[in-house]
């Protein structure tokens, strides 16, 4: 969005008449509903992102999935000191690979074993060491602004307490670990403005213990985690169940009402709505905006739920702490290939085997994640302190926000949509200001604000809170 014709000049305050702006801007689409402001367009990948996405290698991803499956089991309660079988061997291999990638980063990527002893708890019968393998690519410009992507490297058999039977966990979730490892590899050599954390977490199948620890570490440090994505069961677009394959779709589960919503926030929502405008929903819109393009070759099927029925994943650990988060997963699951002992029964093959994974599919999911993380890290951060003025009754709308700190900040866009529309239908550049008045009633539409940099990268949208 580089058209700046309606940008105000030096003033930090702007008054924009939507109808006047329409006369000065091209109108996308034929409908009169778009007459006020421009219809939003997708954000195309920049040149460096295109190059990075081309480097994502399905063969290397296949090698990673097969190597992880070859540890026999990666159950959280399995051997930690056996060099060839069990979760300890998997942990050490992931650490060794990520460290090799970090060696190419000029010191910007560091890898740590983030370890803790989980006391006895549901599905943890004895004190158990749980270790996340965490690679951190420090941002050049705003290292305190953080984006997190995870896959879980633990696996399970039919009995969730069975730490010895084979549990190859190829799809669940060597596929997700392969995504974060391949992203760490291709991003380690590149400079990002914000920090990206690539984490292989453990303890997921026992109850999200590893990601719970990771999220709490960020919370305790007061970290500014602006988005988190779990990649869990991203192995194939073919369920191998007789239904048609859907190899160019990945689902993204995003919650509506925030898990960590406060009582005061709930009161506002009951009064004026906003159940579709929490920070995770805005992240879902952002993902489609930056990741549905020819370079990823994927459609993102956003599902407005925290997760599937009866299931959860590591994004919930972040949602619980108030961080925006979402979960990628394949379009249709085959439950004979998840959480099952490897066996043949009545002619049906059970078990989470490498042969049911499609490495080209996993590579496309990695490209979706890569487009999202790159676009987040290169854009300004999500605007903060966004309020809608509610001090008086008026048919215009005044929005205010805190000035952003990005060195290459170009300004802001106000977006809006009908209250019944799922996604933004209108966007208006308002310049580098921190307050704007728009000649549209706040009672009739939902508004949001996003930041732009000089290269055209857009931040996720922040929804305003009432000022009073
Ligand atoms: Zn899983």
Short mmCIF file of C-alpha atoms and ligand atoms in Angstrom, two decimals:
data_model
loop_
_atom_site.label_atom_id
_atom_site.label_comp_id
_atom_site.label_asym_id
_atom_site.label_seq_id
_atom_site.Cartn_x
_atom_site.Cartn_y
_atom_site.Cartn_z
CA UNK A 1 0.00 0.00 0.00
CA UNK A 2 2.20 2.79 -1.20
CA UNK A 3 -0.46 5.12 -2.62
CA UNK A 4 -0.16 8.16 -0.38
CA UNK A 5 -2.34 10.65 -2.20
CA UNK A 6 -4.74 11.06 0.70
CA UNK A 7 -1.97 11.25 3.28
CA UNK A 8 -2.18 14.39 5.44
CA UNK A 9 0.99 16.47 5.56
CA UNK A 10 2.84 17.40 8.72
CA UNK A 11 -0.05 17.26 11.17
CA UNK A 12 -0.18 14.41 13.69
CA UNK A 13 -3.97 14.65 13.47
CA UNK A 14 -6.10 13.99 10.47
CA UNK A 15 -9.71 14.38 9.57
CA UNK A 16 -10.70 12.24 6.65
CA UNK A 17 -14.03 12.21 4.98
CA UNK A 18 -14.52 8.73 3.62
CA UNK A 19 -16.48 10.01 0.64
CA UNK A 20 -13.85 12.63 -0.19
CA UNK A 21 -11.13 10.01 0.04
CA UNK A 22 -13.07 7.81 -2.33
CA UNK A 23 -12.93 10.49 -4.99
CA UNK A 24 -9.14 10.61 -4.75
CA UNK A 25 -8.46 6.88 -4.70
CA UNK A 26 -9.03 3.98 -7.05
CA UNK A 27 -11.97 1.86 -5.99
CA UNK A 28 -11.54 -1.89 -6.21
CA UNK A 29 -14.57 -3.97 -6.92
CA UNK A 30 -17.84 -2.89 -8.41
CA UNK A 31 -19.95 -2.62 -5.28
CA UNK A 32 -20.97 0.70 -3.76
CA UNK A 33 -19.99 -0.76 -0.40
CA UNK A 34 -16.40 -0.17 -1.43
CA UNK A 35 -16.95 3.45 -2.37
CA UNK A 36 -15.45 4.73 0.87
CA UNK A 37 -11.73 4.01 0.78
CA UNK A 38 -9.91 1.36 -1.18
CA UNK A 39 -10.57 -2.32 -1.01
CA UNK A 40 -7.63 -4.04 0.65
CA UNK A 41 -5.26 -5.93 -1.60
CA UNK A 42 -3.10 -8.90 -0.65
CA UNK A 43 0.45 -8.10 0.37
CA UNK A 44 2.78 -9.65 -2.22
CA UNK A 45 6.04 -11.26 -1.04
CA UNK A 46 9.10 -9.03 -1.29
CA UNK A 47 12.13 -10.14 -3.30
CA UNK A 48 14.11 -11.56 -0.39
CA UNK A 49 11.10 -13.51 0.86
CA UNK A 50 10.61 -15.04 -2.59
CA UNK A 51 14.25 -16.15 -2.63
CA UNK A 52 13.94 -17.60 0.87
CA UNK A 53 10.79 -19.57 0.01
CA UNK A 54 12.57 -21.09 -2.98
CA UNK A 55 15.30 -22.42 -0.66
CA UNK A 56 12.83 -24.50 1.38
CA UNK A 57 13.75 -28.04 0.42
CA UNK A 58 11.26 -30.95 0.44
CA UNK A 59 14.11 -33.49 0.32
CA UNK A 60 15.74 -32.11 3.46
CA UNK A 61 12.33 -32.06 5.15
CA UNK A 62 11.86 -35.72 4.20
CA UNK A 63 15.25 -36.58 5.68
CA UNK A 64 14.30 -34.83 8.92
CA UNK A 65 10.95 -36.63 9.24
CA UNK A 66 12.57 -40.02 8.55
CA UNK A 67 15.41 -39.35 11.00
CA UNK A 68 12.98 -38.40 13.79
CA UNK A 69 10.83 -41.47 13.13
CA UNK A 70 13.95 -43.67 13.27
CA UNK A 71 14.44 -42.93 16.97
CA UNK A 72 11.75 -45.59 17.48
CA UNK A 73 9.82 -43.65 20.08
CA UNK A 74 10.11 -40.05 21.23
CA UNK A 75 7.75 -40.50 24.14
CA UNK A 76 8.35 -37.92 26.88
CA UNK A 77 8.86 -40.74 29.43
CA UNK A 78 11.23 -42.71 27.15
CA UNK A 79 15.02 -43.02 27.55
CA UNK A 80 16.92 -39.75 27.84
CA UNK A 81 20.40 -41.27 27.73
CA UNK A 82 20.16 -43.94 25.02
CA UNK A 83 22.11 -42.69 21.98
CA UNK A 84 19.92 -44.37 19.37
CA UNK A 85 16.39 -44.76 20.73
CA UNK A 86 14.10 -42.48 22.72
CA UNK A 87 13.47 -38.81 23.26
CA UNK A 88 16.99 -38.03 24.50
CA UNK A 89 18.56 -39.12 21.23
CA UNK A 90 15.99 -37.06 19.29
CA UNK A 91 16.67 -34.03 21.52
CA UNK A 92 20.42 -34.26 20.91
CA UNK A 93 20.02 -34.67 17.16
CA UNK A 94 17.70 -31.65 16.86
CA UNK A 95 20.12 -29.60 18.97
CA UNK A 96 23.06 -30.63 16.79
CA UNK A 97 21.23 -29.75 13.53
CA UNK A 98 19.93 -26.39 14.76
CA UNK A 99 23.41 -25.55 16.08
CA UNK A 100 24.84 -26.25 12.62
CA UNK A 101 22.29 -23.87 11.07
CA UNK A 102 23.06 -21.24 13.72
CA UNK A 103 26.75 -21.44 12.82
CA UNK A 104 25.82 -19.80 9.49
CA UNK A 105 24.09 -16.84 11.16
CA UNK A 106 27.08 -14.68 12.07
CA UNK A 107 26.24 -15.00 15.75
CA UNK A 108 22.64 -13.82 15.45
CA UNK A 109 21.07 -17.26 16.00
CA UNK A 110 21.65 -19.04 19.31
CA UNK A 111 20.43 -22.51 20.28
CA UNK A 112 19.67 -23.68 23.81
CA UNK A 113 18.38 -26.75 25.58
CA UNK A 114 15.64 -25.32 27.77
CA UNK A 115 15.28 -27.94 30.47
CA UNK A 116 13.15 -28.33 33.58
CA UNK A 117 12.00 -31.15 35.84
CA UNK A 118 8.25 -31.62 35.71
CA UNK A 119 6.96 -32.90 39.08
CA UNK A 120 4.39 -35.72 39.04
CA UNK A 121 1.21 -34.53 37.32
CA UNK A 122 -1.45 -36.02 35.07
CA UNK A 123 0.32 -38.31 32.56
CA UNK A 124 3.68 -37.67 34.36
CA UNK A 125 3.98 -40.45 37.01
CA UNK A 126 7.48 -39.58 38.26
CA UNK A 127 9.59 -36.41 38.21
CA UNK A 128 10.62 -36.11 34.56
CA UNK A 129 13.12 -33.90 32.80
CA UNK A 130 11.47 -32.18 29.84
CA UNK A 131 13.64 -30.30 27.36
CA UNK A 132 12.68 -27.83 24.65
CA UNK A 133 15.24 -27.20 21.89
CA UNK A 134 15.03 -23.48 21.16
CA UNK A 135 16.75 -21.54 18.35
CA UNK A 136 16.50 -17.76 18.62
CA UNK A 137 17.25 -15.50 15.63
CA UNK A 138 17.84 -12.08 17.15
CA UNK A 139 16.27 -9.17 15.29
CA UNK A 140 18.55 -6.35 14.11
CA UNK A 141 16.24 -3.42 14.72
CA UNK A 142 13.73 -4.42 17.41
CA UNK A 143 15.07 -7.52 19.17
CA UNK A 144 12.50 -7.15 21.95
CA UNK A 145 9.64 -7.82 19.53
CA UNK A 146 9.26 -11.60 19.29
CA UNK A 147 7.48 -14.13 17.03
CA UNK A 148 7.43 -17.82 17.98
CA UNK A 149 6.92 -20.94 15.85
CA UNK A 150 6.81 -24.47 17.29
CA UNK A 151 6.51 -28.15 16.47
CA UNK A 152 6.50 -30.83 19.17
CA UNK A 153 9.13 -33.57 18.96
CA UNK A 154 7.60 -35.97 21.50
CA UNK A 155 5.37 -38.78 20.19
CA UNK A 156 2.98 -41.37 21.57
CA UNK A 157 1.49 -44.82 20.98
CA UNK A 158 -2.09 -45.97 21.69
CA UNK A 159 -1.55 -45.87 25.46
CA UNK A 160 -0.39 -42.37 26.31
CA UNK A 161 1.69 -43.80 29.17
CA UNK A 162 3.47 -46.38 26.96
CA UNK A 163 7.07 -45.16 26.75
CA UNK A 164 8.60 -48.24 25.08
CA UNK A 165 6.49 -49.30 22.05
CA UNK A 166 7.32 -47.90 18.65
CA UNK A 167 5.79 -44.44 18.20
CA UNK A 168 7.25 -43.06 14.96
CA UNK A 169 5.17 -39.88 15.14
CA UNK A 170 5.94 -38.95 11.53
CA UNK A 171 2.93 -36.71 10.99
CA UNK A 172 2.35 -36.01 14.72
CA UNK A 173 4.61 -34.22 14.93
CA UNK A 174 7.91 -34.84 13.14
CA UNK A 175 6.24 -32.89 10.32
CA UNK A 176 5.92 -29.77 12.49
CA UNK A 177 9.49 -30.15 13.80
CA UNK A 178 10.71 -30.45 10.19
CA UNK A 179 8.90 -27.18 9.41
CA UNK A 180 10.57 -25.23 12.20
CA UNK A 181 14.00 -26.76 11.50
CA UNK A 182 13.82 -25.95 7.79
CA UNK A 183 12.71 -22.41 8.58
CA UNK A 184 15.59 -22.00 11.04
CA UNK A 185 17.97 -23.15 8.30
CA UNK A 186 16.79 -20.75 5.59
CA UNK A 187 16.29 -17.79 7.94
CA UNK A 188 19.59 -18.13 9.84
CA UNK A 189 21.47 -16.49 6.97
CA UNK A 190 19.07 -13.53 6.75
CA UNK A 191 18.60 -10.35 8.71
CA UNK A 192 15.23 -9.71 10.29
CA UNK A 193 14.06 -6.58 12.09
CA UNK A 194 12.30 -8.45 14.93
CA UNK A 195 13.30 -11.66 16.73
CA UNK A 196 12.05 -15.09 15.63
CA UNK A 197 12.09 -18.11 17.93
CA UNK A 198 12.03 -21.62 16.41
CA UNK A 199 11.20 -24.16 19.10
CA UNK A 200 10.98 -27.95 19.11
CA UNK A 201 8.97 -28.52 22.30
CA UNK A 202 8.40 -31.74 24.26
CA UNK A 203 5.73 -33.04 26.64
CA UNK A 204 2.90 -32.06 24.27
CA UNK A 205 1.17 -35.43 24.27
CA UNK A 206 1.39 -35.62 28.09
CA UNK A 207 -0.33 -32.23 28.46
CA UNK A 208 1.47 -29.34 26.69
CA UNK A 209 4.17 -29.28 29.39
CA UNK A 210 7.05 -28.09 27.21
CA UNK A 211 5.19 -25.23 25.56
CA UNK A 212 3.68 -24.30 28.92
CA UNK A 213 7.21 -23.83 30.25
CA UNK A 214 8.32 -21.94 27.13
CA UNK A 215 5.35 -19.55 27.28
CA UNK A 216 5.85 -19.00 31.02
CA UNK A 217 9.53 -18.15 30.44
CA UNK A 218 8.42 -15.43 28.00
CA UNK A 219 5.77 -14.23 30.43
CA UNK A 220 8.21 -14.09 33.35
CA UNK A 221 10.66 -12.10 31.21
CA UNK A 222 7.90 -9.67 30.19
CA UNK A 223 8.61 -10.58 26.56
CA UNK A 224 6.64 -8.83 23.82
CA UNK A 225 5.49 -11.96 21.96
CA UNK A 226 3.25 -10.55 19.22
CA UNK A 227 2.37 -13.88 17.55
CA UNK A 228 2.88 -17.61 18.04
CA UNK A 229 2.12 -20.52 15.71
CA UNK A 230 2.00 -24.24 16.49
CA UNK A 231 2.61 -26.57 13.56
CA UNK A 232 1.07 -29.84 14.68
CA UNK A 233 0.12 -32.62 12.21
CA UNK A 234 1.09 -30.85 8.99
CA UNK A 235 2.29 -33.99 7.19
CA UNK A 236 -0.04 -34.46 4.23
CA UNK A 237 -3.00 -33.18 2.28
CA UNK A 238 -4.02 -36.78 1.59
CA UNK A 239 -5.86 -38.54 4.44
CA UNK A 240 -5.40 -41.93 2.73
CA UNK A 241 -9.00 -42.77 3.54
CA UNK A 242 -10.52 -42.81 0.06
CA UNK A 243 -11.44 -39.11 0.06
CA UNK A 244 -9.98 -36.74 -2.47
CA UNK A 245 -6.59 -35.31 -1.55
CA UNK A 246 -6.43 -31.58 -0.81
CA UNK A 247 -2.69 -30.98 -1.12
CA UNK A 248 -2.87 -27.19 -1.41
CA UNK A 249 -4.84 -26.42 1.75
CA UNK A 250 -3.68 -26.03 5.31
CA UNK A 251 -6.04 -25.28 8.17
CA UNK A 252 -5.37 -22.52 10.67
CA UNK A 253 -7.33 -22.69 13.93
CA UNK A 254 -7.81 -19.30 15.58
CA UNK A 255 -9.85 -18.63 18.67
CA UNK A 256 -12.51 -15.92 18.92
CA UNK A 257 -13.14 -14.74 22.46
CA UNK A 258 -9.63 -14.61 23.92
CA UNK A 259 -8.79 -17.41 26.35
CA UNK A 260 -7.19 -14.82 28.65
CA UNK A 261 -10.00 -12.24 28.36
CA UNK A 262 -10.48 -10.21 31.54
CA UNK A 263 -13.86 -9.50 33.15
CA UNK A 264 -13.63 -5.87 32.05
CA UNK A 265 -12.91 -6.90 28.45
CA UNK A 266 -15.83 -9.31 28.54
CA UNK A 267 -18.11 -6.45 29.63
CA UNK A 268 -17.03 -4.35 26.64
CA UNK A 269 -17.55 -7.26 24.28
CA UNK A 270 -21.07 -7.93 25.57
CA UNK A 271 -21.86 -4.25 25.12
CA UNK A 272 -20.47 -3.46 21.65
CA UNK A 273 -19.25 -6.76 20.17
CA UNK A 274 -15.74 -7.73 19.16
CA UNK A 275 -15.86 -11.51 19.51
CA UNK A 276 -14.35 -11.76 16.00
CA UNK A 277 -11.75 -9.09 16.60
CA UNK A 278 -9.45 -10.54 19.25
CA UNK A 279 -5.72 -10.48 18.48
CA UNK A 280 -5.69 -14.11 17.31
CA UNK A 281 -8.50 -13.45 14.82
CA UNK A 282 -6.48 -10.50 13.47
CA UNK A 283 -3.53 -12.86 13.11
CA UNK A 284 -5.72 -15.23 11.08
CA UNK A 285 -6.59 -12.39 8.69
CA UNK A 286 -2.91 -11.41 8.46
CA UNK A 287 -1.89 -14.99 7.57
CA UNK A 288 -4.25 -15.11 4.61
CA UNK A 289 -3.09 -11.66 3.53
CA UNK A 290 0.61 -12.56 3.33
CA UNK A 291 0.63 -16.32 2.72
CA UNK A 292 -1.99 -17.08 0.09
CA UNK A 293 0.03 -16.42 -3.03
CA UNK A 294 1.73 -18.22 -5.92
CA UNK A 295 5.00 -18.46 -3.97
CA UNK A 296 3.46 -20.69 -1.29
CA UNK A 297 0.94 -22.32 -3.63
CA UNK A 298 -1.39 -22.74 -0.66
CA UNK A 299 -4.85 -21.80 0.49
CA UNK A 300 -5.17 -21.16 4.23
CA UNK A 301 -8.49 -22.45 5.46
CA UNK A 302 -9.01 -20.36 8.59
CA UNK A 303 -11.24 -22.10 11.14
CA UNK A 304 -12.79 -19.89 13.78
CA UNK A 305 -12.17 -22.25 16.68
CA UNK A 306 -9.37 -22.57 19.21
CA UNK A 307 -8.80 -26.16 18.04
CA UNK A 308 -10.59 -29.28 16.83
CA UNK A 309 -13.06 -31.21 18.99
CA UNK A 310 -11.30 -33.23 21.71
CA UNK A 311 -7.89 -31.92 20.71
CA UNK A 312 -5.47 -29.15 21.57
CA UNK A 313 -1.93 -28.06 20.83
CA UNK A 314 0.89 -25.84 22.03
CA UNK A 315 -0.72 -22.56 20.94
CA UNK A 316 -3.04 -22.94 23.95
CA UNK A 317 -0.07 -22.45 26.30
CA UNK A 318 0.46 -19.03 24.72
CA UNK A 319 -3.25 -18.13 24.59
CA UNK A 320 -3.47 -18.82 28.33
CA UNK A 321 -0.87 -16.11 28.88
CA UNK A 322 -2.55 -13.54 26.68
CA UNK A 323 -0.30 -13.95 23.63
CA UNK A 324 -1.93 -14.05 20.16
CA UNK A 325 -1.55 -17.61 18.84
CA UNK A 326 -2.92 -20.08 16.29
CA UNK A 327 -2.44 -23.66 15.13
CA UNK A 328 -1.64 -24.96 11.64
CA UNK A 329 -2.80 -28.47 10.79
CA UNK A 330 -3.47 -30.56 7.69
CA UNK A 331 -6.90 -30.36 5.98
CA UNK A 332 -8.24 -33.78 6.94
CA UNK A 333 -6.86 -36.26 9.45
CA UNK A 334 -6.75 -40.04 9.41
CA UNK A 335 -7.18 -41.11 13.01
CA UNK A 336 -5.83 -44.60 12.26
CA UNK A 337 -2.50 -42.85 11.63
CA UNK A 338 -2.39 -40.79 14.85
CA UNK A 339 -1.79 -41.93 18.43
CA UNK A 340 -1.90 -45.59 17.35
CA UNK A 341 0.37 -48.59 17.91
CA UNK A 342 1.96 -49.65 14.64
CA UNK A 343 0.02 -52.76 13.58
CA UNK A 344 -2.20 -54.27 10.91
CA UNK A 345 -5.71 -55.12 12.04
CA UNK A 346 -8.44 -56.46 9.72
CA UNK A 347 -6.26 -55.47 6.80
CA UNK A 348 -5.94 -51.87 8.00
CA UNK A 349 -2.51 -50.38 8.65
CA UNK A 350 -2.42 -48.40 11.89
CA UNK A 351 0.38 -46.13 13.06
CA UNK A 352 1.94 -42.75 12.32
CA UNK A 353 4.31 -43.88 9.57
CA UNK A 354 6.66 -41.90 7.34
CA UNK A 355 5.08 -43.45 4.24
CA UNK A 356 1.88 -41.46 4.82
CA UNK A 357 3.70 -38.12 4.80
CA UNK A 358 4.04 -35.96 1.69
CA UNK A 359 7.30 -34.00 1.93
CA UNK A 360 6.31 -31.56 -0.82
CA UNK A 361 3.17 -30.79 1.20
CA UNK A 362 5.20 -30.18 4.38
CA UNK A 363 7.49 -27.90 2.35
CA UNK A 364 4.47 -25.85 1.25
CA UNK A 365 3.33 -25.55 4.86
CA UNK A 366 6.85 -24.39 5.72
CA UNK A 367 6.55 -21.76 2.97
CA UNK A 368 3.28 -20.53 4.48
CA UNK A 369 4.97 -20.23 7.87
CA UNK A 370 8.01 -18.60 6.29
CA UNK A 371 5.89 -15.99 4.52
CA UNK A 372 4.05 -15.23 7.75
CA UNK A 373 7.11 -15.00 10.01
CA UNK A 374 9.14 -12.96 7.54
CA UNK A 375 6.25 -10.56 6.91
CA UNK A 376 5.68 -10.13 10.64
CA UNK A 377 9.34 -9.63 11.47
CA UNK A 378 9.97 -7.11 8.66
CA UNK A 379 6.80 -5.08 9.24
CA UNK A 380 6.33 -2.63 12.09
CA UNK A 381 4.85 -4.14 15.23
CA UNK A 382 1.09 -4.27 15.74
CA UNK A 383 -0.11 -0.78 16.80
CA UNK A 384 -0.55 -0.43 20.55
CA UNK A 385 -2.92 1.58 22.70
CA UNK A 386 -5.52 1.86 19.94
CA UNK A 387 -8.72 3.43 21.24
CA UNK A 388 -11.94 4.62 19.70
CA UNK A 389 -13.12 7.90 21.20
CA UNK A 390 -16.32 7.31 23.14
CA UNK A 391 -16.42 10.51 25.17
CA UNK A 392 -19.39 11.91 23.27
CA UNK A 393 -22.23 10.89 20.99
CA UNK A 394 -21.25 11.60 17.39
CA UNK A 395 -21.72 10.07 13.96
CA UNK A 396 -18.03 10.41 13.15
CA UNK A 397 -15.29 8.14 14.48
CA UNK A 398 -12.06 9.26 16.12
CA UNK A 399 -9.28 6.73 16.61
CA UNK A 400 -6.07 7.26 18.60
CA UNK A 401 -2.99 5.10 19.15
CA UNK A 402 0.54 5.17 20.48
CA UNK A 403 3.30 6.17 18.05
CA UNK A 404 5.24 3.17 16.70
CA UNK A 405 8.99 2.83 17.15
CA UNK A 406 10.05 1.14 13.89
CA UNK A 407 12.87 3.08 12.21
CA UNK A 408 11.31 2.59 8.77
CA UNK A 409 7.75 3.39 9.86
CA UNK A 410 5.86 5.09 7.02
CA UNK A 411 2.45 5.55 8.61
CA UNK A 412 -0.84 3.84 9.28
CA UNK A 413 -3.92 2.49 7.60
CA UNK A 414 -7.39 2.47 9.05
CA UNK A 415 -9.40 -0.57 7.95
CA UNK A 416 -13.06 -1.30 8.40
CA UNK A 417 -15.84 -3.67 7.48
CA UNK A 418 -19.52 -4.24 8.02
CA UNK A 419 -20.11 -5.82 11.44
CA UNK A 420 -21.35 -8.96 9.68
CA UNK A 421 -18.37 -9.28 7.31
CA UNK A 422 -15.61 -11.78 8.12
CA UNK A 423 -12.67 -9.77 6.78
CA UNK A 424 -11.70 -6.15 6.14
CA UNK A 425 -13.35 -4.69 3.05
CA UNK A 426 -11.91 -1.16 3.19
CA UNK A 427 -8.50 0.33 3.87
CA UNK A 428 -7.48 3.98 3.97
CA UNK A 429 -3.95 5.32 4.33
CA UNK A 430 -4.00 8.10 6.93
CA UNK A 431 -0.31 9.05 7.07
CA UNK A 432 2.12 9.07 9.97
CA UNK A 433 -0.33 10.35 12.56
CA UNK A 434 -1.54 9.07 15.92
CA UNK A 435 -5.14 10.24 15.71
CA UNK A 436 -7.64 10.37 12.91
CA UNK A 437 -11.30 11.23 12.55
CA UNK A 438 -13.28 9.46 9.87
CA UNK A 439 -16.71 10.44 8.65
CA UNK A 440 -18.26 7.05 9.33
CA UNK A 441 -20.26 5.99 12.37
CA UNK A 442 -18.47 3.70 14.81
CA UNK A 443 -21.89 2.25 15.59
CA UNK A 444 -22.23 0.72 12.13
CA UNK A 445 -18.87 -0.84 11.24
CA UNK A 446 -15.85 -2.45 12.91
CA UNK A 447 -12.59 -0.50 12.68
CA UNK A 448 -8.95 -1.46 12.99
CA UNK A 449 -5.52 0.18 12.62
CA UNK A 450 -2.34 -1.25 11.11
CA UNK A 451 1.15 0.15 10.62
CA UNK A 452 3.07 0.34 7.33
CA UNK A 453 6.77 0.60 6.63
CA UNK A 454 8.48 2.30 3.70
CA UNK A 455 8.79 -1.02 1.82
CA UNK A 456 5.07 -1.72 2.01
CA UNK A 457 5.12 -4.31 4.82
CA UNK A 458 1.93 -4.14 6.89
CA UNK A 459 1.52 -5.09 10.53
CA UNK A 460 -1.41 -7.15 11.81
CA UNK A 461 -4.46 -5.06 12.62
CA UNK A 462 -5.18 -3.88 16.14
CA UNK A 463 -8.82 -3.48 17.08
CA UNK A 464 -9.63 -0.39 19.15
CA UNK A 465 -10.93 -0.42 22.71
CA UNK A 466 -13.38 2.23 23.89
CA UNK A 467 -11.51 5.25 25.27
CA UNK A 468 -13.65 5.65 28.36
ZN1 LIG B 1 0.54 -33.40 18.02
#
